[in-house]
Every structure is written in C-alpha cells, then in structure tokens.
Amino acid sequence: MNLRKRAISGIMLAGSMVVMCAIADAASTVSAEAVAVVADTRTDLATDGTAGVVAQLNQINTDIVEMAAAGIEHSQTILVASADEEAQAVEDTDTLENTSVVQNEAASIEESAQIESEEDGTAQDAGTTEDIQETVEENATDIENTENTETENTEETENIENAEDAGNTENTEDAEWQNRLMADVDEFLYVRASGGADAEIIGKLYKGDVADVVESGDTWTHVVSGDVDGYVNNDYCVSGEDALAYAQENVETEAQVNTNGLRVRNEASEDASVITAVSEGTTLTVDTDAEAEDGWVAVKYKGQTAYVSADYVTTELALGEAVTIEEEKAALAKKAEEEAVAKAAQTTETSTVQNASVSASYDDVTLLAALIQCEAGNECYEGQLAVGAVVMNRLRSGAYPSSISGVIYQSGQFPPAGQGMVASIAANGPKSSCVQAAQQALGGSDNTGGATCFSRASSGRAGVVIGNHVFY
C-alpha cells in the first residue's frame, strides 16, 4: 500500500512539473510575439484605430491558450505513460484507477485554464500554473486519504460483523427460551391434567427438566415436556430469560465428543500430558468453575479438572424432560428388580470354619475387641465375630501386615482406627461381648467364608450378609 502511494505521488509531481514547464514555454514565446505586436501598435493605431490594437491583443490571448492546452495535453501523455510503467511494479488495477483520476483532473484543469484565459486574459496564466500544481497535490492527498478511509472502514466492518455474530448467538439462545419453562423446586413439580389443584396428576417435572409453553395463564400454564402434556402452577416455575438463567446456574453442562480418540489432557495445551483418549459419542461433564481457556473446554475427569479441544466437542446444558406417572412407576419397578437381583447374590447362611488359632497378647485381644466394638458394637454376636474374623483372615493372607496392630492401623482400611476411636475404647476397656468375639476369632473361628472386607449391606454388594454388613 505504501509503495503504491509513493508511486502515485511521484507521478503527480512529475506531471505538475511538465505542465508548469509547458505553460512557461508558451508564455515566453507569446511574450516575444507580444513585444513585436506592441512595436507595431502605433502603425495599427494610426491605420486601423483602436480596433486594430484590440484585434492584435485578442490574437495574443488566443495563442497563449492554445499553447498552454498543447502543453497540458503533452503532460497528460507523459503522465499516462509513467503510470503504465509504474503499474507493472505495483498493483495494476489500483494504479490504472488512480491514473484515470489524474487524467480526468488534468482535463478539468485544461478546461478551467481555457475559460479563465478567455475571461481574464494572459495576466492570469501564472496563477493558473500555481493552481494546477496545487490541485494535483490536493488530488494525491485525497487519493491517499480515500485509501486509508477504505482500510479503516474494512477493519470496522469486520469488527462489526464479529460483534454481530456474537450478538446473534446470544439473541438466538434467548429467543429459544422465550417459550420455555422450568420448575423452580428442590425435587419435582406435579403436572396435572387441567389447570386446578384438584386435577389429576399425570406427570412430574423434576428439578432440571425443561418444558415448552403451549399457553400461558394467570395461575396455570399449559406445557409439553417429553410425553407429558398438562398444566403446572406458575408459582413454582420460571420462564423465558429467567428459565435460562436458572438452567445455567442449576443444570450441569455436558460436552459431547464428536471424534474418535479425542485426547483428554491435564492442562489446556497441546504439549500437556494426555490422561486418556475417549471415543466419539462420549459425554463429559464440563467444569464450569474452571478458568476459561481459549480453544479448550475444561471437563471433570475422575475427580480432577482436565481439558479437551473445543473443536471436537459440542457443549450444551444437560436438560431433562418430564416423566409420566406410568413412566415413573416402570422406572421404580425396574430399580426394585435390580436391587432384588443384587440381594439374591447375597446369602445370609453362615457356616463357621475353624482355622488354626493365633497366639496373641492381652494388648492384641484388647485392640481387636475395640475395633469390633467400633464397627459392630450394636450388631448381633455373629456380626461382631465376623468383624474379628476379617482381621484374622487378613493376617493369614500374607497380603496385609503381619501383626494384628499392623492390620488394624493400616492406612485407609479401618476409619475408626485412623480417627482415634479404637485407641480410646481400648484405653477405657471394650465391652465383654466384643472381647469374647475377639478371643473366638483369635482361636480360629470364621463365619464369613474367608472374607477380608466388609461394607454396609445396603450397598448391594454380593457376599455373605451378617447383621447390617455384607462380608466378601
């Protein structure tokens, strides 16, 4: 752009110099003729009177105008030729357009020069030369300013278009929510067959579910969500922009993976370590609390914040739909069936196996009894014995520490031991049933089938259920 400007400015300057020289030559030549004419003025005045003198002056004026015009036409030819040569080194189209502008201006200058010469006489020729140079310089400045303005306008247009795109995205999202509604509740909102508190309940709109508004009312609104078509109480709902804000605050955002082998990284960088790779169709939960990184989406992966490329995922709110009463009953029946299957895998039949006894000190007996009291102090005796058997099975397995205290205090195994409760009970003395269970377990009794772990029976884990625990 700067090269083109300098080339045009050079052409303009050269053209103005040529025009000035041409007019100067014309003025010199005609001036000589004017001297001769003045010398003959006395003769013409004597023979023809004042009319002869005026005729001679008019002829001088005409000669000046014709010569000036010829000089300008010659300068145009030089100017155009120079412009053509520069066009080969600069951009052809832009330079030719600029040359055309200069030609038009030169033509206008020629016409102005002729008119001014005819009206004002030869005395104004010098002023016309200065006007020509000033006009050419002004035109060069105008062209440069026009190019700068066009560049600025282009940049402003691009910025406006980008802003409009972002605004259109937001406006589109807002428009989509104008006829949407969500239940502002802790759990669920009943959907009824008609607008009334006594109307039949036909479905539930749970927290996080979205519905489309069919018709708004003062108290009840007709909505459709999933297979539910009914009415909800306006007092427990938010709609439009409020519904969108509620969703953004209370509903998780999900990232749907659009390609196979998408790398999940520990930082927002292509050089960061890869945690894993996920396949197309995988749904990841977006970590909305993480700091936004351009080109990356923060996701939750196994309890930590990770990052995936934004180019290969689609993010959206994880909105739900209302369920009919029939759908909910079916879901509850299915859940009960699954729990029954899991419970069937458990057995309450226990058989005590006699293993070799383990010699132990008084402190070991007290420590084991204290653990039994912490874990199953309120259970039946079989449950207390089972806890003691688990400790002894670990001791025999070789996969755990080789002492009773080492097994009990192993990090992350028995929470009451790590929290100091076992030591406290041991210092105060465990209750007798727990001491008896500890002694029997040390003697080799095992009613767990060799279990080394236990958890709450409600967990549904397969194993031997004794009291409120399942042993496995």
GROMACS .gro file of C-alpha atoms in nm:
model
  472
    1MET     CA    1   0.000   0.000   0.000
    2ASN     CA    2   0.285   0.247   0.086
    3LEU     CA    3   0.464   0.159  -0.239
    4ARG     CA    4   0.152   0.239  -0.442
    5LYS     CA    5   0.111   0.571  -0.260
    6ARG     CA    6   0.471   0.673  -0.328
    7ALA     CA    7   0.441   0.575  -0.696
    8ILE     CA    8   0.124   0.783  -0.743
    9SER     CA    9   0.275   1.080  -0.561
   10GLY     CA   10   0.582   1.062  -0.788
   11ILE     CA   11   0.365   1.058  -1.099
   12MET     CA   12   0.164   1.354  -0.975
   13LEU     CA   13   0.476   1.557  -0.903
   14ALA     CA   14   0.629   1.475  -1.241
   15GLY     CA   15   0.306   1.568  -1.417
   16SER     CA   16   0.280   1.902  -1.240
   17MET     CA   17   0.641   1.985  -1.333
   18VAL     CA   18   0.575   1.907  -1.700
   19VAL     CA   19   0.259   2.122  -1.705
   20MET     CA   20   0.439   2.412  -1.541
   21CYS     CA   21   0.726   2.393  -1.793
   22ALA     CA   22   0.487   2.377  -2.087
   23ILE     CA   23   0.295   2.681  -1.975
   24ALA     CA   24   0.618   2.870  -1.904
   25ASP     CA   25   0.746   2.795  -2.258
   26ALA     CA   26   0.417   2.906  -2.404
   27ALA     CA   27   0.426   3.227  -2.205
   28SER     CA   28   0.783   3.304  -2.315
   29THR     CA   29   0.706   3.252  -2.683
   30VAL     CA   30   0.391   3.456  -2.680
   31SER     CA   31   0.559   3.729  -2.477
   32ALA     CA   32   0.814   3.774  -2.755
   33GLU     CA   33   0.536   3.799  -3.005
   34ALA     CA   34   0.360   4.049  -2.783
   35VAL     CA   35   0.669   4.274  -2.790
   36ALA     CA   36   0.664   4.274  -3.168
   37VAL     CA   37   0.298   4.348  -3.171
   38VAL     CA   38   0.339   4.638  -2.932
   39ALA     CA   39   0.604   4.778  -3.164
   40ASP     CA   40   0.352   4.776  -3.442
   41THR     CA   41   0.079   4.921  -3.227
   42ARG     CA   42   0.149   5.274  -3.335
   43THR     CA   43   0.109   5.174  -3.701
   44ASP     CA   44  -0.214   4.982  -3.631
   45LEU     CA   45  -0.342   5.265  -3.421
   46ALA     CA   46  -0.271   5.506  -3.699
   47THR     CA   47  -0.424   5.296  -3.973
   48ASP     CA   48  -0.698   5.097  -3.806
   49GLY     CA   49  -0.758   5.287  -3.484
   50THR     CA   50  -0.820   5.118  -3.150
   51ALA     CA   51  -0.999   4.829  -3.322
   52GLY     CA   52  -0.671   4.715  -3.472
   53VAL     CA   53  -0.499   4.714  -3.133
   54VAL     CA   54  -0.777   4.510  -2.972
   55ALA     CA   55  -0.760   4.257  -3.255
   56GLN     CA   56  -0.390   4.209  -3.201
   57LEU     CA   57  -0.433   4.159  -2.825
   58ASN     CA   58  -0.709   3.904  -2.880
   59GLN     CA   59  -0.479   3.710  -3.113
   60ILE     CA   60  -0.206   3.705  -2.843
   61ASN     CA   61  -0.458   3.576  -2.587
   62THR     CA   62  -0.573   3.300  -2.821
   63ASP     CA   63  -0.213   3.190  -2.891
   64ILE     CA   64  -0.142   3.166  -2.518
   65VAL     CA   65  -0.445   2.950  -2.454
   66GLU     CA   66  -0.369   2.716  -2.747
   67MET     CA   67  -0.006   2.669  -2.644
   68ALA     CA   68  -0.099   2.610  -2.279
   69ALA     CA   69  -0.352   2.350  -2.386
   70ALA     CA   70  -0.094   2.178  -2.604
   71GLY     CA   71   0.149   2.172  -2.313
   72ILE     CA   72  -0.113   2.022  -2.083
   73GLU     CA   73  -0.203   1.759  -2.344
   74HIS     CA   74   0.164   1.670  -2.375
   75SER     CA   75   0.195   1.641  -1.996
   76GLN     CA   76  -0.106   1.409  -1.996
   77THR     CA   77   0.071   1.179  -2.242
   78ILE     CA   78   0.384   1.170  -2.026
   79LEU     CA   79   0.177   1.120  -1.712
   80VAL     CA   80  -0.017   0.827  -1.855
   81ALA     CA   81   0.299   0.664  -1.989
   82SER     CA   82   0.464   0.692  -1.647
   83ALA     CA   83   0.158   0.550  -1.481
   84ASP     CA   84   0.161   0.248  -1.717
   85GLU     CA   85   0.526   0.177  -1.634
   86GLU     CA   86   0.464   0.201  -1.259
   87ALA     CA   87   0.160  -0.027  -1.294
   88GLN     CA   88   0.392  -0.317  -1.382
   89ALA     CA   89   0.571  -0.287  -1.046
   90VAL     CA   90   0.266  -0.202  -0.836
   91GLU     CA   91  -0.089  -0.336  -0.840
   92ASP     CA   92  -0.231  -0.297  -1.196
   93THR     CA   93  -0.592  -0.225  -1.115
   94ASP     CA   94  -0.536   0.027  -0.837
   95THR     CA   95  -0.268   0.221  -1.031
   96LEU     CA   96  -0.476   0.241  -1.351
   97GLU     CA   97  -0.772   0.369  -1.148
   98ASN     CA   98  -0.550   0.635  -0.993
   99THR     CA   99  -0.414   0.729  -1.339
  100SER     CA  100  -0.768   0.766  -1.466
  101VAL     CA  101  -0.843   1.003  -1.181
  102VAL     CA  102  -0.537   1.211  -1.269
  103GLN     CA  103  -0.638   1.223  -1.638
  104ASN     CA  104  -0.986   1.344  -1.552
  105GLU     CA  105  -0.842   1.607  -1.322
  106ALA     CA  106  -0.598   1.718  -1.594
  107ALA     CA  107  -0.884   1.752  -1.842
  108SER     CA  108  -1.079   1.959  -1.592
  109ILE     CA  109  -0.773   2.175  -1.534
  110GLU     CA  110  -0.734   2.228  -1.914
  111GLU     CA  111  -1.096   2.338  -1.947
  112SER     CA  112  -1.062   2.570  -1.649
  113ALA     CA  113  -0.743   2.716  -1.792
  114GLN     CA  114  -0.914   2.792  -2.125
  115ILE     CA  115  -1.214   2.955  -1.960
  116GLU     CA  116  -1.002   3.162  -1.723
  117SER     CA  117  -0.772   3.269  -2.007
  118GLU     CA  118  -1.062   3.380  -2.224
  119GLU     CA  119  -1.224   3.576  -1.939
  120ASP     CA  120  -0.923   3.724  -1.762
  121GLY     CA  121  -0.651   3.741  -2.028
  122THR     CA  122  -0.287   3.644  -2.021
  123ALA     CA  123  -0.227   3.810  -1.686
  124GLN     CA  124  -0.377   3.508  -1.505
  125ASP     CA  125  -0.159   3.237  -1.670
  126ALA     CA  126   0.096   3.235  -1.391
  127GLY     CA  127  -0.179   3.194  -1.133
  128THR     CA  128  -0.328   2.908  -1.336
  129THR     CA  129   0.007   2.725  -1.325
  130GLU     CA  130   0.015   2.750  -0.948
  131ASP     CA  131  -0.349   2.633  -0.929
  132ILE     CA  132  -0.267   2.330  -1.144
  133GLN     CA  133   0.018   2.224  -0.915
  134GLU     CA  134  -0.192   2.284  -0.602
  135THR     CA  135  -0.484   2.086  -0.748
  136VAL     CA  136  -0.262   1.791  -0.840
  137GLU     CA  137  -0.113   1.782  -0.491
  138GLU     CA  138  -0.459   1.803  -0.334
  139ASN     CA  139  -0.582   1.517  -0.552
  140ALA     CA  140  -0.287   1.298  -0.448
  141THR     CA  141  -0.368   1.371  -0.083
  142ASP     CA  142  -0.737   1.293  -0.146
  143ILE     CA  143  -0.648   0.957  -0.303
  144GLU     CA  144  -0.424   0.866  -0.010
  145ASN     CA  145  -0.693   0.967   0.240
  146THR     CA  146  -0.952   0.766   0.047
  147GLU     CA  147  -0.735   0.453   0.062
  148ASN     CA  148  -0.679   0.498   0.435
  149THR     CA  149  -1.051   0.550   0.487
  150GLU     CA  150  -1.132   0.236   0.288
  151THR     CA  151  -0.885   0.033   0.501
  152GLU     CA  152  -1.028   0.171   0.824
  153ASN     CA  153  -1.383   0.107   0.704
  154THR     CA  154  -1.293  -0.254   0.615
  155GLU     CA  155  -1.149  -0.316   0.962
  156GLU     CA  156  -1.450  -0.152   1.126
  157THR     CA  157  -1.684  -0.363   0.914
  158GLU     CA  158  -1.506  -0.684   1.018
  159ASN     CA  159  -1.526  -0.585   1.384
  160ILE     CA  160  -1.895  -0.503   1.350
  161GLU     CA  161  -1.962  -0.836   1.177
  162ASN     CA  162  -1.782  -1.028   1.454
  163ALA     CA  163  -1.976  -0.841   1.720
  164GLU     CA  164  -2.300  -0.906   1.533
  165ASP     CA  165  -2.221  -1.280   1.514
  166ALA     CA  166  -2.167  -1.298   1.891
  167GLY     CA  167  -2.481  -1.094   1.949
  168ASN     CA  168  -2.680  -1.311   1.711
  169THR     CA  169  -2.570  -1.624   1.901
  170GLU     CA  170  -2.687  -1.475   2.229
  171ASN     CA  171  -3.008  -1.349   2.073
  172THR     CA  172  -3.077  -1.691   1.922
  173GLU     CA  173  -3.032  -1.860   2.259
  174ASP     CA  174  -3.257  -1.604   2.427
  175ALA     CA  175  -3.518  -1.647   2.155
  176GLU     CA  176  -3.520  -2.025   2.204
  177TRP     CA  177  -3.603  -1.976   2.572
  178GLN     CA  178  -3.886  -1.730   2.527
  179ASN     CA  179  -4.139  -2.016   2.527
  180ARG     CA  180  -3.957  -2.243   2.772
  181LEU     CA  181  -4.029  -2.312   3.138
  182MET     CA  182  -3.852  -2.483   3.428
  183ALA     CA  183  -3.968  -2.590   3.773
  184ASP     CA  184  -3.803  -2.387   4.049
  185VAL     CA  185  -3.825  -2.665   4.311
  186ASP     CA  186  -3.598  -2.879   4.527
  187GLU     CA  187  -3.719  -3.210   4.383
  188PHE     CA  188  -4.018  -3.212   4.144
  189LEU     CA  189  -4.339  -3.033   4.043
  190TYR     CA  190  -4.665  -3.213   3.964
  191VAL     CA  191  -4.806  -3.179   3.614
  192ARG     CA  192  -5.185  -3.201   3.614
  193ALA     CA  193  -5.443  -3.287   3.351
  194SER     CA  194  -5.604  -2.942   3.377
  195GLY     CA  195  -5.547  -2.608   3.546
  196GLY     CA  196  -5.658  -2.678   3.901
  197ALA     CA  197  -5.518  -2.802   4.231
  198ASP     CA  198  -5.769  -3.090   4.236
  199ALA     CA  199  -5.696  -3.203   3.879
  200GLU     CA  200  -5.548  -3.546   3.811
  201ILE     CA  201  -5.171  -3.577   3.840
  202ILE     CA  202  -5.038  -3.708   3.510
  203GLY     CA  203  -4.666  -3.647   3.544
  204LYS     CA  204  -4.374  -3.487   3.725
  205LEU     CA  205  -4.141  -3.209   3.618
  206TYR     CA  206  -3.821  -3.274   3.813
  207LYS     CA  207  -3.558  -3.013   3.900
  208GLY     CA  208  -3.352  -2.965   3.585
  209ASP     CA  209  -3.633  -3.065   3.346
  210VAL     CA  210  -3.746  -2.818   3.079
  211ALA     CA  211  -4.092  -2.778   2.923
  212ASP     CA  212  -4.228  -2.590   2.621
  213VAL     CA  213  -4.507  -2.343   2.692
  214VAL     CA  214  -4.827  -2.406   2.494
  215GLU     CA  215  -5.040  -2.137   2.655
  216SER     CA  216  -4.970  -1.910   2.949
  217GLY     CA  217  -5.230  -1.834   3.213
  218ASP     CA  218  -5.252  -1.618   3.521
  219THR     CA  219  -5.225  -1.913   3.760
  220TRP     CA  220  -5.172  -2.224   3.548
  221THR     CA  221  -4.965  -2.271   3.233
  222HIS     CA  222  -5.019  -2.537   2.968
  223VAL     CA  223  -4.688  -2.711   2.893
  224VAL     CA  224  -4.546  -3.003   2.698
  225SER     CA  225  -4.235  -3.193   2.804
  226GLY     CA  226  -4.143  -3.540   2.683
  227ASP     CA  227  -4.463  -3.745   2.680
  228VAL     CA  228  -4.628  -3.519   2.938
  229ASP     CA  229  -4.893  -3.273   2.819
  230GLY     CA  230  -5.056  -3.087   3.108
  231TYR     CA  231  -5.066  -2.788   3.341
  232VAL     CA  232  -4.826  -2.655   3.606
  233ASN     CA  233  -4.871  -2.396   3.878
  234ASN     CA  234  -4.699  -2.069   3.788
  235ASP     CA  235  -4.595  -2.007   4.149
  236TYR     CA  236  -4.334  -2.283   4.122
  237CYS     CA  237  -4.199  -2.203   3.775
  238VAL     CA  238  -3.963  -1.968   3.595
  239SER     CA  239  -3.986  -1.894   3.225
  240GLY     CA  240  -3.812  -1.711   2.941
  241GLU     CA  241  -3.481  -1.546   3.029
  242ASP     CA  242  -3.532  -1.634   3.396
  243ALA     CA  243  -3.559  -2.001   3.300
  244LEU     CA  244  -3.234  -1.976   3.100
  245ALA     CA  245  -3.054  -1.815   3.394
  246TYR     CA  246  -3.194  -2.082   3.628
  247ALA     CA  247  -3.075  -2.359   3.395
  248GLN     CA  248  -2.726  -2.212   3.366
  249GLU     CA  249  -2.700  -2.195   3.746
  250ASN     CA  250  -2.859  -2.529   3.840
  251VAL     CA  251  -2.801  -2.765   3.547
  252GLU     CA  252  -2.469  -2.921   3.451
  253THR     CA  253  -2.318  -2.852   3.110
  254GLU     CA  254  -2.211  -3.152   2.905
  255ALA     CA  255  -1.953  -3.185   2.628
  256GLN     CA  256  -2.046  -3.435   2.357
  257VAL     CA  257  -1.736  -3.582   2.185
  258ASN     CA  258  -1.754  -3.565   1.802
  259THR     CA  259  -1.446  -3.767   1.706
  260ASN     CA  260  -1.274  -4.092   1.797
  261GLY     CA  261  -0.959  -4.086   2.004
  262LEU     CA  262  -1.006  -3.738   2.148
  263ARG     CA  263  -0.722  -3.673   2.393
  264VAL     CA  264  -0.804  -3.561   2.744
  265ARG     CA  265  -0.512  -3.354   2.879
  266ASN     CA  266  -0.419  -3.234   3.225
  267GLU     CA  267  -0.367  -2.877   3.100
  268ALA     CA  268  -0.503  -2.657   2.822
  269SER     CA  269  -0.210  -2.713   2.587
  270GLU     CA  270  -0.120  -2.949   2.303
  271ASP     CA  271   0.208  -3.012   2.484
  272ALA     CA  272   0.034  -3.117   2.807
  273SER     CA  273   0.027  -3.478   2.925
  274VAL     CA  274  -0.252  -3.699   2.793
  275ILE     CA  275  -0.465  -3.852   3.069
  276THR     CA  276  -0.674  -4.070   2.840
  277ALA     CA  277  -0.843  -4.082   2.499
  278VAL     CA  278  -1.220  -4.103   2.458
  279SER     CA  279  -1.433  -4.224   2.167
  280GLU     CA  280  -1.699  -4.047   1.964
  281GLY     CA  281  -2.029  -4.017   2.146
  282THR     CA  282  -1.872  -3.999   2.491
  283THR     CA  283  -2.033  -3.742   2.720
  284LEU     CA  284  -1.809  -3.545   2.955
  285THR     CA  285  -1.921  -3.308   3.229
  286VAL     CA  286  -1.796  -2.952   3.178
  287ASP     CA  287  -1.616  -2.800   3.475
  288THR     CA  288  -1.784  -2.458   3.478
  289ASP     CA  289  -1.582  -2.349   3.782
  290ALA     CA  290  -1.250  -2.380   3.596
  291GLU     CA  291  -1.094  -2.076   3.432
  292ALA     CA  292  -1.189  -2.045   3.065
  293GLU     CA  293  -0.907  -2.117   2.817
  294ASP     CA  294  -0.934  -2.008   2.453
  295GLY     CA  295  -0.980  -2.309   2.225
  296TRP     CA  296  -1.024  -2.555   2.515
  297VAL     CA  297  -1.311  -2.692   2.723
  298ALA     CA  298  -1.249  -2.776   3.088
  299VAL     CA  299  -1.410  -3.107   3.188
  300LYS     CA  300  -1.433  -3.320   3.501
  301TYR     CA  301  -1.248  -3.649   3.477
  302LYS     CA  302  -1.206  -3.885   3.772
  303GLY     CA  303  -1.228  -3.610   4.029
  304GLN     CA  304  -0.989  -3.370   3.856
  305THR     CA  305  -1.009  -3.090   3.602
  306ALA     CA  306  -0.893  -3.188   3.255
  307TYR     CA  307  -0.908  -3.026   2.909
  308VAL     CA  308  -1.024  -3.123   2.561
  309SER     CA  309  -1.002  -2.932   2.233
  310ALA     CA  310  -1.312  -2.720   2.175
  311ASP     CA  311  -1.300  -2.808   1.803
  312TYR     CA  312  -1.407  -3.166   1.868
  313VAL     CA  313  -1.686  -3.132   2.126
  314THR     CA  314  -2.033  -2.981   2.137
  315THR     CA  315  -2.136  -2.827   2.468
  316GLU     CA  316  -2.494  -2.794   2.589
  317LEU     CA  317  -2.698  -2.791   2.908
  318ALA     CA  318  -2.791  -3.138   3.036
  319LEU     CA  319  -3.164  -3.063   3.045
  320GLY     CA  320  -3.416  -3.333   3.129
  321GLU     CA  321  -3.781  -3.393   3.037
  322ALA     CA  322  -4.088  -3.453   3.248
  323VAL     CA  323  -4.197  -3.812   3.310
  324THR     CA  324  -4.546  -3.953   3.315
  325ILE     CA  325  -4.672  -4.134   3.623
  326GLU     CA  326  -4.663  -4.459   3.424
  327GLU     CA  327  -4.300  -4.400   3.322
  328GLU     CA  328  -4.202  -4.333   3.682
  329LYS     CA  329  -4.378  -4.648   3.805
  330ALA     CA  330  -4.196  -4.852   3.543
  331ALA     CA  331  -3.862  -4.699   3.643
  332LEU     CA  332  -3.925  -4.776   4.010
  333ALA     CA  333  -4.020  -5.134   3.928
  334LYS     CA  334  -3.702  -5.178   3.727
  335LYS     CA  335  -3.491  -5.041   4.011
  336ALA     CA  336  -3.659  -5.273   4.261
  337GLU     CA  337  -3.591  -5.567   4.031
  338GLU     CA  338  -3.223  -5.478   4.003
  339GLU     CA  339  -3.195  -5.448   4.380
  340ALA     CA  340  -3.363  -5.785   4.421
  341VAL     CA  341  -3.113  -5.944   4.182
  342ALA     CA  342  -2.823  -5.792   4.375
  343LYS     CA  343  -2.967  -5.904   4.704
  344ALA     CA  344  -3.017  -6.252   4.568
  345ALA     CA  345  -2.644  -6.268   4.514
  346GLN     CA  346  -2.601  -6.220   4.885
  347THR     CA  347  -2.651  -6.504   5.133
  348THR     CA  348  -2.741  -6.498   5.497
  349GLU     CA  349  -2.642  -6.859   5.553
  350THR     CA  350  -2.327  -6.871   5.756
  351SER     CA  351  -2.110  -7.160   5.843
  352THR     CA  352  -1.828  -7.131   6.091
  353VAL     CA  353  -1.492  -7.265   5.984
  354GLN     CA  354  -1.229  -7.349   6.238
  355ASN     CA  355  -0.886  -7.225   6.138
  356ALA     CA  356  -0.563  -7.255   6.330
  357SER     CA  357  -0.552  -7.037   6.637
  358VAL     CA  358  -0.317  -6.741   6.664
  359SER     CA  359  -0.139  -6.662   6.984
  360ALA     CA  360  -0.189  -6.306   7.096
  361SER     CA  361  -0.102  -6.080   7.386
  362TYR     CA  362  -0.351  -5.911   7.612
  363ASP     CA  363  -0.296  -5.589   7.426
  364ASP     CA  364  -0.375  -5.759   7.092
  365VAL     CA  365  -0.701  -5.900   7.231
  366THR     CA  366  -0.799  -5.561   7.371
  367LEU     CA  367  -0.713  -5.383   7.045
  368LEU     CA  368  -0.913  -5.631   6.832
  369ALA     CA  369  -1.211  -5.611   7.070
  370ALA     CA  370  -1.201  -5.229   7.050
  371LEU     CA  371  -1.216  -5.244   6.668
  372ILE     CA  372  -1.507  -5.492   6.683
  373GLN     CA  373  -1.694  -5.256   6.916
  374CYS     CA  374  -1.636  -4.960   6.682
  375GLU     CA  375  -1.752  -5.146   6.369
  376ALA     CA  376  -2.024  -5.377   6.507
  377GLY     CA  377  -2.077  -5.293   6.873
  378ASN     CA  378  -2.454  -5.274   6.826
  379GLU     CA  379  -2.476  -5.577   6.597
  380CYS     CA  380  -2.563  -5.934   6.688
  381TYR     CA  381  -2.282  -6.152   6.823
  382GLU     CA  382  -2.238  -6.320   6.480
  383GLY     CA  383  -2.177  -5.978   6.331
  384GLN     CA  384  -1.915  -5.898   6.593
  385LEU     CA  385  -1.740  -6.229   6.535
  386ALA     CA  386  -1.741  -6.166   6.159
  387VAL     CA  387  -1.551  -5.838   6.202
  388GLY     CA  388  -1.287  -6.014   6.413
  389ALA     CA  389  -1.266  -6.293   6.152
  390VAL     CA  390  -1.194  -6.042   5.876
  391VAL     CA  391  -0.892  -5.909   6.070
  392MET     CA  392  -0.762  -6.262   6.124
  393ASN     CA  393  -0.818  -6.358   5.756
  394ARG     CA  394  -0.610  -6.058   5.651
  395LEU     CA  395  -0.338  -6.159   5.893
  396ARG     CA  396  -0.326  -6.511   5.741
  397SER     CA  397  -0.341  -6.397   5.377
  398GLY     CA  398   0.008  -6.254   5.358
  399ALA     CA  399  -0.124  -5.958   5.152
  400TYR     CA  400  -0.160  -5.740   5.462
  401PRO     CA  401   0.068  -5.652   5.757
  402SER     CA  402   0.187  -5.945   5.966
  403SER     CA  403   0.062  -5.823   6.304
  404ILE     CA  404  -0.283  -5.755   6.449
  405SER     CA  405  -0.200  -5.391   6.525
  406GLY     CA  406  -0.046  -5.354   6.177
  407VAL     CA  407  -0.366  -5.483   6.012
  408ILE     CA  408  -0.593  -5.264   6.224
  409TYR     CA  409  -0.390  -4.944   6.176
  410GLN     CA  410  -0.310  -4.994   5.807
  411SER     CA  411  -0.373  -4.664   5.632
  412GLY     CA  412  -0.715  -4.621   5.474
  413GLN     CA  413  -0.854  -4.957   5.590
  414PHE     CA  414  -1.049  -4.910   5.914
  415PRO     CA  415  -1.164  -4.547   5.962
  416PRO     CA  416  -1.228  -4.579   6.341
  417ALA     CA  417  -0.861  -4.673   6.389
  418GLY     CA  418  -0.734  -4.371   6.196
  419GLN     CA  419  -0.975  -4.141   6.380
  420GLY     CA  420  -0.851  -4.248   6.726
  421MET     CA  421  -1.176  -4.420   6.831
  422VAL     CA  422  -1.015  -4.766   6.862
  423ALA     CA  423  -0.741  -4.637   7.091
  424SER     CA  424  -0.997  -4.456   7.305
  425ILE     CA  425  -1.215  -4.765   7.354
  426ALA     CA  426  -0.910  -4.984   7.419
  427ALA     CA  427  -0.797  -4.744   7.693
  428ASN     CA  428  -1.141  -4.747   7.859
  429GLY     CA  429  -1.192  -5.121   7.810
  430PRO     CA  430  -1.418  -5.282   7.541
  431LYS     CA  431  -1.748  -5.442   7.639
  432SER     CA  432  -1.749  -5.813   7.718
  433SER     CA  433  -1.927  -5.941   7.403
  434CYS     CA  434  -1.665  -5.775   7.185
  435VAL     CA  435  -1.383  -5.922   7.396
  436GLN     CA  436  -1.540  -6.267   7.360
  437ALA     CA  437  -1.575  -6.225   6.982
  438ALA     CA  438  -1.208  -6.120   6.962
  439GLN     CA  439  -1.092  -6.422   7.156
  440GLN     CA  440  -1.300  -6.659   6.939
  441ALA     CA  441  -1.165  -6.503   6.620
  442LEU     CA  442  -0.810  -6.539   6.751
  443GLY     CA  443  -0.894  -6.904   6.825
  444GLY     CA  444  -0.960  -6.963   6.452
  445SER     CA  445  -1.339  -6.928   6.417
  446ASP     CA  446  -1.451  -6.776   6.084
  447ASN     CA  447  -1.818  -6.733   5.989
  448THR     CA  448  -1.752  -6.516   5.679
  449GLY     CA  449  -1.630  -6.780   5.435
  450GLY     CA  450  -1.278  -6.636   5.433
  451ALA     CA  451  -1.382  -6.270   5.370
  452THR     CA  452  -1.118  -5.998   5.401
  453CYS     CA  453  -1.353  -5.700   5.352
  454PHE     CA  454  -1.698  -5.583   5.455
  455SER     CA  455  -1.935  -5.291   5.389
  456ARG     CA  456  -2.294  -5.190   5.458
  457ALA     CA  457  -2.548  -5.448   5.341
  458SER     CA  458  -2.744  -5.168   5.172
  459SER     CA  459  -2.457  -5.127   4.925
  460GLY     CA  460  -2.598  -5.423   4.731
  461ARG     CA  461  -2.259  -5.586   4.702
  462ALA     CA  462  -2.256  -5.963   4.667
  463GLY     CA  463  -2.132  -6.156   4.966
  464VAL     CA  464  -2.236  -6.304   5.299
  465VAL     CA  465  -2.481  -6.081   5.484
  466ILE     CA  466  -2.446  -6.091   5.861
  467GLY     CA  467  -2.640  -5.831   6.054
  468ASN     CA  468  -2.612  -5.494   5.879
  469HIS     CA  469  -2.295  -5.580   5.689
  470VAL     CA  470  -2.206  -5.781   5.383
  471PHE     CA  471  -1.875  -5.969   5.402
  472TYR     CA  472  -1.675  -6.054   5.091
   0.00000   0.00000   0.00000
